[in-house]
């Protein structure tokens, strides 16, 4: 599979179009892999790091140009933008923790693991002094993740930082830390798409047109549209709208702001238009969406 055919699932795609507004996502590996014949094809996440906990052996995975099969339980850290794929046995036992970059507050792991946060880290249980603690923290995080109370997000952030800090300690002693191969570097179009995503993240609340974004990037609006459709599978306007709707979902879930105020804070200058757009894209009115999260 060449670089151009490797799909990208990220904030402007997988997470943004999904139901979750959490910066942290937890699931069992078998939950997703069982839906795909136990094979996760090569892909990357532009704005998301992942920690995989494999409790069983015989997991085949590919990281960039490197293919490996585990012979014992492992922990695998995959940074944003790095190509990876898996082939699992049907009895696989493990978890995956997905972390949307930029949403977590700084923690001790950031100082301990500066280099490893940029490249994959592989930890075998036999080389990890913290494996049991990491596994126990994963179990606690999985329980907290299913809760819906006011302290949930803070606890998830704390436990995530704890997992990263445990990994940091092991990395300094034993982990295999790869380097980013040249073949993994972004193509020109991928870089332009990533730059556009960064601008949207910065300015989605402003009344900016596709032409405004294109001028900032030094390209034409038609070129930006082609790049977004090719790399991200969506038009620029669609990506801007998705980012605004994600912000609206967050505000509906975690604040008591009025619908009109949420519309304005999410980049919609016309509250009735916001309500219509929200219903069309989400399937619920803003009020009903808020009520569903309070149930």
XYZ file of N, CA and C in Angstrom, residues 25-34 51-59 72-76 88-98 134-135 137-139 142:
123
model
N -10.601 8.503 24.357
C -11.542 7.448 23.978
C -10.950 6.096 24.348
N -11.750 5.251 24.967
C -11.303 3.902 25.341
C -12.243 2.873 24.738
N -11.659 1.782 24.252
C -12.471 0.656 23.816
C -11.636 -0.615 23.880
N -12.322 -1.752 23.905
C -11.643 -3.035 23.819
C -11.235 -3.279 22.373
N -10.064 -3.845 22.173
C -9.572 -4.072 20.816
C -10.522 -4.960 20.028
N -11.095 -5.961 20.672
C -11.969 -6.879 19.953
C -13.252 -6.200 19.480
N -13.691 -5.132 20.141
C -14.944 -4.483 19.761
C -14.889 -3.951 18.333
N -13.773 -3.350 17.956
C -13.647 -2.805 16.605
C -13.122 -3.852 15.625
N -12.116 -4.620 16.041
C -11.489 -5.560 15.108
C -12.449 -6.668 14.682
N -13.363 -7.057 15.567
C -14.311 -8.113 15.211
C -15.252 -7.678 14.093
N -2.484 4.425 22.643
C -1.761 3.454 23.456
C -2.527 2.140 23.382
N -1.861 1.086 22.925
C -2.452 -0.250 22.834
C -1.879 -1.127 23.944
N -2.766 -1.808 24.656
C -2.366 -2.791 25.658
C -2.786 -4.162 25.153
N -1.809 -4.998 24.800
C -2.075 -6.356 24.334
C -1.800 -7.328 25.478
N -2.846 -7.933 26.034
C -2.672 -8.911 27.111
C -2.341 -10.296 26.567
N -2.660 -10.530 25.305
C -2.359 -11.801 24.660
C -1.231 -11.610 23.651
N -0.569 -12.705 23.322
C 0.528 -12.660 22.350
C -0.012 -12.913 20.943
N 0.896 -13.035 19.994
C 0.579 -13.381 18.609
C -0.229 -12.295 17.906
N 0.068 -11.042 18.217
C -0.536 -9.911 17.514
C 0.423 -9.481 16.407
N 4.655 -12.191 23.386
C 4.212 -12.034 24.770
C 3.370 -10.761 24.846
N 2.699 -10.496 25.963
C 1.953 -9.248 26.096
C 2.843 -8.029 25.852
N 2.246 -7.008 25.251
C 2.990 -5.816 24.852
C 2.184 -4.557 25.143
N 2.897 -3.455 25.214
C 2.299 -2.119 25.175
C 2.891 -1.416 23.964
N 2.037 -0.773 23.201
C 2.468 -0.092 21.984
C 1.950 1.338 22.001
N -5.295 -9.529 14.108
C -5.515 -10.127 15.423
C -6.066 -11.545 15.303
N -5.764 -12.367 16.298
C -6.473 -13.632 16.463
C -7.831 -13.344 17.101
N -8.761 -14.271 16.946
C -10.106 -14.037 17.467
C -10.153 -14.029 18.990
N -9.137 -14.578 19.644
C -9.119 -14.573 21.108
C -8.312 -13.402 21.665
N -8.070 -12.378 20.859
C -7.270 -11.243 21.304
C -7.895 -10.609 22.547
N -7.042 -10.223 23.469
C -7.477 -9.552 24.695
C -6.633 -8.298 24.850
N -7.281 -7.152 24.835
C -6.526 -5.917 24.967
C -7.404 -4.688 24.894
N -6.774 -3.539 25.106
C -7.459 -2.250 25.113
C -6.720 -1.290 24.200
N -7.437 -0.249 23.760
C -6.790 0.847 23.045
C -7.294 2.160 23.633
N -6.354 3.038 23.928
C -6.641 4.362 24.469
C -6.252 5.382 23.411
N -7.212 6.161 22.940
C -6.971 7.176 21.914
C -7.031 8.550 22.558
N 0.445 -0.356 34.632
C -0.228 0.165 33.442
C -1.519 -0.607 33.196
N -1.453 -1.924 33.327
C -2.640 -2.754 33.124
C -3.729 -2.415 34.144
N -4.125 0.439 35.698
C -4.635 1.780 35.407
C -5.590 1.746 34.220
N -5.288 0.922 33.223
C -6.210 0.738 32.102
C -7.563 0.232 32.597
N -7.548 -0.718 33.519
C -8.798 -1.266 34.039
C -9.604 -0.195 34.768
N -11.058 2.203 32.191
C -12.205 1.617 31.489
C -13.477 1.756 32.311
